[in-house]
PDB file of C-alpha atoms and ligand atoms in Angstrom:
ATOM      1  CA  MET A   1     -67.394 142.937-176.388  1.00 59.00           C
ATOM      2  CA  GLN A   2     -69.532 141.682-174.171  1.00 69.00           C
ATOM      3  CA  LEU A   3     -73.043 142.466-175.446  1.00 73.00           C
ATOM      4  CA  SER A   4     -75.774 143.231-172.951  1.00 80.00           C
ATOM      5  CA  PRO A   5     -78.789 140.988-173.073  1.00 79.00           C
ATOM      6  CA  LEU A   6     -81.063 144.303-174.401  1.00 75.00           C
ATOM      7  CA  SER A   7     -78.229 145.228-177.067  1.00 81.00           C
ATOM      8  CA  GLN A   8     -78.359 141.733-178.284  1.00 88.00           C
ATOM      9  CA  VAL A   9     -82.003 141.356-178.455  1.00 91.00           C
ATOM     10  CA  GLY A  10     -81.627 144.984-180.171  1.00 89.00           C
ATOM     11  CA  GLN A  11     -78.804 143.050-182.582  1.00 92.00           C
ATOM     12  CA  ARG A  12     -81.026 139.968-183.611  1.00 94.00           C
ATOM     13  CA  LEU A  13     -84.224 142.398-184.282  1.00 93.00           C
ATOM     14  CA  PHE A  14     -81.859 144.153-186.568  1.00 93.00           C
ATOM     15  CA  ALA A  15     -80.473 140.917-188.383  1.00 95.00           C
ATOM     16  CA  TRP A  16     -83.983 139.415-188.491  1.00 95.00           C
ATOM     17  CA  GLN A  17     -85.638 142.975-189.863  1.00 93.00           C
ATOM     18  CA  MET A  18     -82.468 142.884-192.442  1.00 94.00           C
ATOM     19  CA  SER A  19     -82.997 139.564-193.597  1.00 95.00           C
ATOM     20  CA  LYS A  20     -86.290 140.394-194.477  1.00 94.00           C
ATOM     21  CA  MET A  21     -85.210 143.762-196.219  1.00 92.00           C
ATOM     22  CA  THR A  22     -83.420 141.397-197.902  1.00 89.00           C
ATOM     23  CA  ASP A  23     -85.840 139.353-199.236  1.00 88.00           C
ATOM     24  CA  ALA A  24     -88.334 142.019-200.593  1.00 88.00           C
ATOM     25  CA  ASP A  25     -88.207 143.223-204.661  1.00 94.00           C
ATOM     26  CA  GLU A  26     -85.937 145.745-204.741  1.00 95.00           C
ATOM     27  CA  ARG A  27     -87.215 146.548-208.130  1.00 96.00           C
ATOM     28  CA  THR A  28     -89.807 148.794-207.031  1.00 96.00           C
ATOM     29  CA  ILE A  29     -87.480 150.970-205.190  1.00 96.00           C
ATOM     30  CA  GLU A  30     -87.071 153.823-207.690  1.00 97.00           C
ATOM     31  CA  LEU A  31     -84.615 155.429-208.172  1.00 98.00           C
ATOM     32  CA  LYS A  32     -84.534 159.729-209.099  1.00 97.00           C
ATOM     33  CA  HIS A  33     -82.007 161.917-211.634  1.00 96.00           C
ATOM     34  CA  HIS A  34     -80.247 159.098-211.903  1.00 97.00           C
ATOM     35  CA  PRO A  35     -78.595 158.721-215.523  1.00 96.00           C
ATOM     36  CA  SER A  36     -78.604 155.011-216.236  1.00 97.00           C
ATOM     37  CA  CYS A  37     -80.783 153.423-213.631  1.00 98.00           C
ATOM     38  CA  ALA A  38     -84.312 152.521-212.764  1.00 98.00           C
ATOM     39  CA  ASN A  39     -84.285 151.134-209.803  1.00 98.00           C
ATOM     40  CA  LEU A  40     -81.815 149.977-207.034  1.00 98.00           C
ATOM     41  CA  ALA A  41     -81.450 146.322-208.204  1.00 98.00           C
ATOM     42  CA  GLN A  42     -80.563 148.038-211.402  1.00 98.00           C
ATOM     43  CA  LEU A  43     -77.870 149.927-209.460  1.00 98.00           C
ATOM     44  CA  ARG A  44     -76.939 147.447-207.166  1.00 98.00           C
ATOM     45  CA  GLN A  45     -76.656 145.315-210.343  1.00 98.00           C
ATOM     46  CA  THR A  46     -74.340 147.646-211.954  1.00 98.00           C
ATOM     47  CA  LEU A  47     -71.699 148.303-208.316  1.00 98.00           C
ATOM     48  CA  VAL A  48     -71.205 144.843-207.991  1.00 98.00           C
ATOM     49  CA  GLY A  49     -71.885 143.470-210.583  1.00 98.00           C
ATOM     50  CA  GLN A  50     -68.644 142.909-212.575  1.00 97.00           C
ATOM     51  CA  LEU A  51     -66.394 142.495-209.786  1.00 98.00           C
ATOM     52  CA  GLN A  52     -63.948 140.178-210.176  1.00 98.00           C
ATOM     53  CA  GLY A  53     -60.770 138.071-207.190  1.00 98.00           C
ATOM     54  CA  ARG A  54     -60.997 138.718-204.337  1.00 98.00           C
ATOM     55  CA  VAL A  55     -63.763 141.406-202.689  1.00 98.00           C
ATOM     56  CA  VAL A  56     -64.236 142.662-198.742  1.00 98.00           C
ATOM     57  CA  GLU A  57     -67.554 143.631-198.181  1.00 98.00           C
ATOM     58  CA  ILE A  58     -68.506 145.347-195.110  1.00 98.00           C
ATOM     59  CA  GLY A  59     -71.260 145.935-193.348  1.00 98.00           C
ATOM     60  CA  ALA A  60     -72.884 142.683-194.959  1.00 98.00           C
ATOM     61  CA  GLY A  61     -76.068 142.598-193.173  1.00 98.00           C
ATOM     62  CA  ALA A  62     -78.069 139.664-194.336  1.00 98.00           C
ATOM     63  CA  GLY A  63     -76.643 139.373-197.949  1.00 98.00           C
ATOM     64  CA  ALA A  64     -79.088 142.002-199.974  1.00 98.00           C
ATOM     65  CA  ASN A  65     -75.464 142.629-202.585  1.00 98.00           C
ATOM     66  CA  PHE A  66     -75.678 138.530-202.761  1.00 98.00           C
ATOM     67  CA  ARG A  67     -77.406 138.399-205.727  1.00 97.00           C
ATOM     68  CA  TYR A  68     -75.686 140.395-207.968  1.00 98.00           C
ATOM     69  CA  TYR A  69     -71.891 139.451-207.239  1.00 98.00           C
ATOM     70  CA  PRO A  70     -70.417 137.598-210.136  1.00 98.00           C
ATOM     71  CA  GLN A  71     -69.815 133.706-208.668  1.00 95.00           C
ATOM     72  CA  ASP A  72     -66.436 133.091-209.218  1.00 96.00           C
ATOM     73  CA  ILE A  73     -65.348 136.323-206.854  1.00 98.00           C
ATOM     74  CA  GLU A  74     -63.740 135.307-203.133  1.00 98.00           C
ATOM     75  CA  TRP A  75     -65.999 137.046-200.713  1.00 98.00           C
ATOM     76  CA  ILE A  76     -64.815 137.596-197.348  1.00 98.00           C
ATOM     77  CA  GLY A  77     -67.687 140.261-194.653  1.00 98.00           C
ATOM     78  CA  VAL A  78     -66.735 141.661-191.814  1.00 98.00           C
ATOM     79  CA  GLU A  79     -70.245 142.477-189.999  1.00 98.00           C
ATOM     80  CA  PRO A  80     -69.920 143.426-186.911  1.00 97.00           C
ATOM     81  CA  ASN A  81     -73.452 142.219-185.691  1.00 96.00           C
ATOM     82  CA  PRO A  82     -72.981 138.761-185.105  1.00 96.00           C
ATOM     83  CA  PHE A  83     -76.881 137.115-185.364  1.00 96.00           C
ATOM     84  CA  MET A  84     -76.709 138.475-189.258  1.00 97.00           C
ATOM     85  CA  GLN A  85     -74.208 135.648-190.194  1.00 97.00           C
ATOM     86  CA  GLN A  86     -76.902 132.572-190.246  1.00 97.00           C
ATOM     87  CA  TYR A  87     -78.281 134.726-192.617  1.00 97.00           C
ATOM     88  CA  LEU A  88     -75.319 135.677-194.294  1.00 98.00           C
ATOM     89  CA  GLU A  89     -74.669 131.897-195.066  1.00 97.00           C
ATOM     90  CA  GLN A  90     -77.442 131.054-195.274  1.00 97.00           C
ATOM     91  CA  GLU A  91     -78.329 133.471-198.915  1.00 97.00           C
ATOM     92  CA  ALA A  92     -74.613 132.817-200.077  1.00 98.00           C
ATOM     93  CA  GLU A  93     -76.156 129.225-199.936  1.00 97.00           C
ATOM     94  CA  GLU A  94     -78.678 130.402-201.944  1.00 97.00           C
ATOM     95  CA  GLN A  95     -76.819 132.264-204.453  1.00 97.00           C
ATOM     96  CA  GLY A  96     -74.014 130.106-204.953  1.00 97.00           C
ATOM     97  CA  LEU A  97     -71.888 132.287-203.828  1.00 97.00           C
ATOM     98  CA  GLN A  98     -68.592 131.027-202.117  1.00 94.00           C
ATOM     99  CA  VAL A  99     -67.570 133.025-198.794  1.00 97.00           C
ATOM    100  CA  GLU A 100     -64.735 133.069-197.632  1.00 97.00           C
ATOM    101  CA  ARG A 101     -65.338 133.659-193.878  1.00 97.00           C
ATOM    102  CA  ILE A 102     -67.030 136.421-192.301  1.00 98.00           C
ATOM    103  CA  GLU A 103     -65.005 138.567-189.787  1.00 97.00           C
ATOM    104  CA  THR A 104     -67.186 139.348-186.700  1.00 97.00           C
ATOM    105  CA  CYS A 105     -65.741 143.279-186.393  1.00 96.00           C
ATOM    106  CA  GLY A 106     -66.337 146.618-186.810  1.00 97.00           C
ATOM    107  CA  ALA A 107     -64.953 147.581-190.282  1.00 98.00           C
ATOM    108  CA  GLU A 108     -62.725 150.511-188.260  1.00 98.00           C
ATOM    109  CA  SER A 109     -60.520 147.627-187.917  1.00 98.00           C
ATOM    110  CA  ILE A 110     -60.348 145.103-190.586  1.00 97.00           C
ATOM    111  CA  ALA A 111     -58.241 141.616-189.836  1.00 96.00           C
ATOM    112  CA  VAL A 112     -57.117 140.958-193.477  1.00 98.00           C
ATOM    113  CA  ALA A 113     -53.731 141.549-194.962  1.00 98.00           C
ATOM    114  CA  ASP A 114     -52.646 144.865-196.791  1.00 98.00           C
ATOM    115  CA  HIS A 115     -52.922 145.268-199.911  1.00 98.00           C
ATOM    116  CA  SER A 116     -54.669 141.743-200.530  1.00 98.00           C
ATOM    117  CA  VAL A 117     -57.923 142.329-201.921  1.00 98.00           C
ATOM    118  CA  ASP A 118     -59.255 143.867-205.123  1.00 98.00           C
ATOM    119  CA  ALA A 119     -62.701 145.524-204.284  1.00 98.00           C
ATOM    120  CA  VAL A 120     -64.070 146.478-200.945  1.00 99.00           C
ATOM    121  CA  VAL A 121     -67.914 147.228-201.128  1.00 99.00           C
ATOM    122  CA  SER A 122     -70.382 149.298-198.474  1.00 98.00           C
ATOM    123  CA  THR A 123     -74.092 149.481-199.191  1.00 98.00           C
ATOM    124  CA  HIS A 124     -75.445 151.203-196.402  1.00 98.00           C
ATOM    125  CA  VAL A 125     -72.733 151.137-193.995  1.00 98.00           C
ATOM    126  CA  LEU A 126     -71.158 154.786-193.722  1.00 98.00           C
ATOM    127  CA  CYS A 127     -74.157 156.315-192.092  1.00 98.00           C
ATOM    128  CA  SER A 128     -73.311 153.477-189.283  1.00 97.00           C
ATOM    129  CA  VAL A 129     -70.076 153.567-188.399  1.00 98.00           C
ATOM    130  CA  SER A 130     -68.436 155.001-185.430  1.00 97.00           C
ATOM    131  CA  ASP A 131     -65.639 156.440-186.922  1.00 97.00           C
ATOM    132  CA  PRO A 132     -65.331 157.178-191.146  1.00 98.00           C
ATOM    133  CA  ASP A 133     -62.171 158.629-191.643  1.00 98.00           C
ATOM    134  CA  ARG A 134     -60.800 155.541-189.948  1.00 98.00           C
ATOM    135  CA  VAL A 135     -62.777 153.116-191.949  1.00 98.00           C
ATOM    136  CA  PHE A 136     -61.391 155.191-195.174  1.00 98.00           C
ATOM    137  CA  GLU A 137     -57.757 154.819-194.146  1.00 98.00           C
ATOM    138  CA  GLU A 138     -59.217 150.634-193.286  1.00 98.00           C
ATOM    139  CA  ILE A 139     -60.194 150.397-196.762  1.00 98.00           C
ATOM    140  CA  GLN A 140     -56.843 151.819-198.834  1.00 98.00           C
ATOM    141  CA  ARG A 141     -54.309 149.644-197.042  1.00 98.00           C
ATOM    142  CA  ILE A 142     -56.480 146.335-197.492  1.00 98.00           C
ATOM    143  CA  LEU A 143     -56.917 147.325-201.634  1.00 98.00           C
ATOM    144  CA  LYS A 144     -54.399 146.807-204.171  1.00 98.00           C
ATOM    145  CA  PRO A 145     -53.165 149.710-206.216  1.00 98.00           C
ATOM    146  CA  GLN A 146     -55.726 150.521-208.489  1.00 98.00           C
ATOM    147  CA  GLY A 147     -58.245 148.578-206.247  1.00 98.00           C
ATOM    148  CA  GLN A 148     -61.839 149.662-206.335  1.00 98.00           C
ATOM    149  CA  PHE A 149     -63.945 150.300-203.508  1.00 99.00           C
ATOM    150  CA  VAL A 150     -67.947 150.667-203.968  1.00 99.00           C
ATOM    151  CA  PHE A 151     -70.390 152.510-202.679  1.00 98.00           C
ATOM    152  CA  LEU A 152     -73.795 153.412-202.484  1.00 98.00           C
ATOM    153  CA  GLU A 153     -74.804 155.177-199.335  1.00 98.00           C
ATOM    154  CA  HIS A 154     -77.393 157.433-197.929  1.00 98.00           C
ATOM    155  CA  VAL A 155     -76.044 160.952-197.102  1.00 98.00           C
ATOM    156  CA  ALA A 156     -77.573 164.571-195.713  1.00 98.00           C
ATOM    157  CA  ALA A 157     -80.109 166.624-197.857  1.00 98.00           C
ATOM    158  CA  ASP A 158     -79.574 169.806-199.540  1.00 96.00           C
ATOM    159  CA  ALA A 159     -79.176 172.846-196.731  1.00 95.00           C
ATOM    160  CA  ASN A 160     -82.120 174.916-196.212  1.00 92.00           C
ATOM    161  CA  THR A 161     -84.430 172.188-197.279  1.00 96.00           C
ATOM    162  CA  TRP A 162     -87.169 169.993-195.532  1.00 96.00           C
ATOM    163  CA  THR A 163     -85.797 167.314-195.433  1.00 97.00           C
ATOM    164  CA  HIS A 164     -82.268 168.400-194.338  1.00 97.00           C
ATOM    165  CA  ARG A 165     -84.543 169.814-191.479  1.00 97.00           C
ATOM    166  CA  LEU A 166     -86.073 166.606-190.856  1.00 97.00           C
ATOM    167  CA  GLN A 167     -83.107 164.785-191.007  1.00 98.00           C
ATOM    168  CA  ASN A 168     -81.487 166.957-188.350  1.00 98.00           C
ATOM    169  CA  GLY A 169     -84.185 166.760-186.543  1.00 98.00           C
ATOM    170  CA  LEU A 170     -84.644 163.194-186.514  1.00 98.00           C
ATOM    171  CA  ASN A 171     -81.337 162.151-186.437  1.00 98.00           C
ATOM    172  CA  PRO A 172     -80.792 161.598-182.346  1.00 97.00           C
ATOM    173  CA  VAL A 173     -83.808 159.434-182.068  1.00 97.00           C
ATOM    174  CA  TRP A 174     -83.232 157.858-185.118  1.00 97.00           C
ATOM    175  CA  LYS A 175     -79.609 156.750-184.589  1.00 95.00           C
ATOM    176  CA  ARG A 176     -81.526 155.037-181.268  1.00 91.00           C
ATOM    177  CA  VAL A 177     -83.714 153.194-183.349  1.00 90.00           C
ATOM    178  CA  PHE A 178     -81.528 152.401-186.169  1.00 91.00           C
ATOM    179  CA  ASP A 179     -78.511 150.303-184.974  1.00 90.00           C
ATOM    180  CA  GLY A 180     -76.570 153.627-184.657  1.00 94.00           C
ATOM    181  CA  CYS A 181     -77.074 155.212-188.624  1.00 97.00           C
ATOM    182  CA  HIS A 182     -76.695 158.637-189.500  1.00 98.00           C
ATOM    183  CA  LEU A 183     -79.129 160.665-190.926  1.00 98.00           C
ATOM    184  CA  ASN A 184     -77.155 164.107-191.662  1.00 97.00           C
ATOM    185  CA  ARG A 185     -73.395 162.157-192.743  1.00 98.00           C
ATOM    186  CA  THR A 186     -71.807 164.009-196.012  1.00 98.00           C
ATOM    187  CA  THR A 187     -70.295 160.925-196.868  1.00 98.00           C
ATOM    188  CA  GLY A 188     -70.328 162.120-200.424  1.00 98.00           C
ATOM    189  CA  GLU A 189     -67.749 164.345-199.570  1.00 98.00           C
ATOM    190  CA  ALA A 190     -65.896 162.398-196.860  1.00 98.00           C
ATOM    191  CA  ILE A 191     -65.661 160.297-199.806  1.00 98.00           C
ATOM    192  CA  ALA A 192     -63.853 163.292-202.118  1.00 98.00           C
ATOM    193  CA  GLN A 193     -61.395 164.046-199.317  1.00 98.00           C
ATOM    194  CA  ALA A 194     -60.518 161.014-198.046  1.00 98.00           C
ATOM    195  CA  GLY A 195     -57.379 159.937-201.090  1.00 97.00           C
ATOM    196  CA  PHE A 196     -59.086 157.769-203.332  1.00 98.00           C
ATOM    197  CA  THR A 197     -58.164 158.396-207.230  1.00 98.00           C
ATOM    198  CA  ASP A 198     -60.390 159.098-210.212  1.00 98.00           C
ATOM    199  CA  ILE A 199     -63.449 158.644-208.280  1.00 98.00           C
ATOM    200  CA  GLN A 200     -66.576 158.637-209.807  1.00 98.00           C
ATOM    201  CA  LEU A 201     -69.588 159.633-208.151  1.00 98.00           C
ATOM    202  CA  GLN A 202     -73.072 160.056-208.824  1.00 98.00           C
ATOM    203  CA  GLU A 203     -75.844 162.070-206.828  1.00 98.00           C
ATOM    204  CA  PHE A 204     -79.641 160.803-206.718  1.00 98.00           C
ATOM    205  CA  GLU A 205     -82.353 160.177-204.441  1.00 98.00           C
ATOM    206  CA  LEU A 206     -84.497 157.251-203.742  1.00 97.00           C
ATOM    207  CA  ASN A 207     -88.296 157.293-203.942  1.00 95.00           C
ATOM    208  CA  VAL A 208     -87.970 156.829-200.451  1.00 95.00           C
ATOM    209  CA  PRO A 209     -88.885 159.304-197.398  1.00 95.00           C
ATOM    210  CA  ILE A 210     -85.940 160.862-194.857  1.00 97.00           C
ATOM    211  CA  VAL A 211     -83.790 158.591-196.388  1.00 98.00           C
ATOM    212  CA  SER A 212     -84.084 159.573-200.531  1.00 98.00           C
ATOM    213  CA  PRO A 213     -80.321 161.593-200.702  1.00 98.00           C
ATOM    214  CA  HIS A 214     -77.709 159.250-202.044  1.00 98.00           C
ATOM    215  CA  VAL A 215     -74.509 158.893-203.809  1.00 98.00           C
ATOM    216  CA  ALA A 216     -72.897 155.821-205.278  1.00 98.00           C
ATOM    217  CA  GLY A 217     -70.325 154.867-207.244  1.00 98.00           C
ATOM    218  CA  VAL A 218     -66.419 153.849-206.820  1.00 98.00           C
ATOM    219  CA  ALA A 219     -63.228 155.531-205.952  1.00 98.00           C
ATOM    220  CA  HIS A 220     -59.309 153.877-206.832  1.00 98.00           C
ATOM    221  CA  THR A 221     -56.260 153.740-205.147  1.00 98.00           C
ATOM    222  CA  PRO A 222     -53.478 155.484-205.969  1.00 97.00           C
ATOM    223  CA  ALA A 223     -51.177 152.850-208.656  1.00 96.00           C
ATOM    224  CA  SER A 224     -48.581 151.599-206.874  1.00 79.00           C
TER     225      SER A 224
HETATM  226  C1  SAM B   1     -78.976 149.187-192.985  1.00 59.68           C
HETATM  227  S1  SAM B   1     -77.722 148.252-192.871  1.00 59.68           S
HETATM  228  C2  SAM B   1     -76.700 147.678-194.428  1.00 59.68           C
HETATM  229  C3  SAM B   1     -76.296 146.072-194.793  1.00 59.68           C
HETATM  230  C4  SAM B   1     -76.092 145.880-196.192  1.00 59.68           C
HETATM  231  N1  SAM B   1     -75.092 146.080-196.879  1.00 59.68           N
HETATM  232  C5  SAM B   1     -77.415 145.981-197.365  1.00 59.68           C
HETATM  233  O1  SAM B   1     -76.924 147.423-198.232  1.00 59.68           O
HETATM  234  O2  SAM B   1     -78.304 145.594-197.093  1.00 59.68           O
HETATM  235  C6  SAM B   1     -76.154 148.737-192.185  1.00 59.68           C
HETATM  236  C7  SAM B   1     -74.827 147.314-191.944  1.00 59.68           C
HETATM  237  O3  SAM B   1     -74.403 147.738-191.291  1.00 59.68           O
HETATM  238  C8  SAM B   1     -72.969 146.763-190.084  1.00 59.68           C
HETATM  239  N2  SAM B   1     -72.729 147.891-188.856  1.00 59.68           N
HETATM  240  C9  SAM B   1     -72.797 148.829-188.256  1.00 59.68           C
HETATM  241  N3  SAM B   1     -71.628 150.066-187.823  1.00 59.68           N
HETATM  242  C10 SAM B   1     -70.653 149.193-188.549  1.00 59.68           C
HETATM  243  C11 SAM B   1     -69.150 148.782-188.127  1.00 59.68           C
HETATM  244  N4  SAM B   1     -68.629 150.003-187.920  1.00 59.68           N
HETATM  245  N5  SAM B   1     -68.618 148.391-189.633  1.00 59.68           N
HETATM  246  C12 SAM B   1     -68.977 146.814-190.635  1.00 59.68           C
HETATM  247  N6  SAM B   1     -70.476 147.544-190.284  1.00 59.68           N
HETATM  248  C13 SAM B   1     -71.423 147.764-189.906  1.00 59.68           C
HETATM  249  C14 SAM B   1     -74.887 146.889-189.323  1.00 59.68           C
HETATM  250  O4  SAM B   1     -74.291 145.548-188.721  1.00 59.68           O
HETATM  251  C15 SAM B   1     -75.149 146.527-190.394  1.00 59.68           C
HETATM  252  O5  SAM B   1     -75.290 145.072-191.220  1.00 59.68           O
END
């Protein structure tokens, strides 16, 4: 799809912003109510540090997870913003990660063969995709039996809280400013209903305003 000049500027700026965030020290972003991780860096390490084989990362951004992956995985990226590519390649080289390829497309239609990958990773992406249920179908299609879907996502706050009201009020403007990101998706519930098995899901908060409520964990595809 051809982007308008204004959209191109927006996507370039967003890619640059993500690259600056990738450089940030996530040990300073504390977690509240998480049973085993004290900060965001520890959590990313726990989620992706044990993965093996062929790994597809959707919405890879500027490569915030690269420093935590084992170096011997085969990594395939699915990232619709073409301006992320240079940052992904640069970060992969710095972290010694082998990039098999980067598909410049949305996760609603992933150019990867059926039942061919060991894990799919999504961190802070399901808030932005246009059709989360379609993305879950694609993830299940490409994962091998008993494959792992690893996720870390910000979600809607509990109803009747001030954060919930703020999220609903800000959402229309937020989506426009932050590249389609929805503040108020109930992604934990959506994952629970998407047909995965053996779901280990942790609810917790990040020590940041507005997007503090989070879910993270791993879900599996059924054995064949
Ligand atoms: C907030 S960034 C997160 C980047 C990275 N995963 C991280 O943890 O820092 C959201 C990413 O999702 C990407 N994205 C947006 N819509 C998408 C879609 N439909 N399919 C896959 N990725 C998408 C954006 O281009 C962006 O790179």
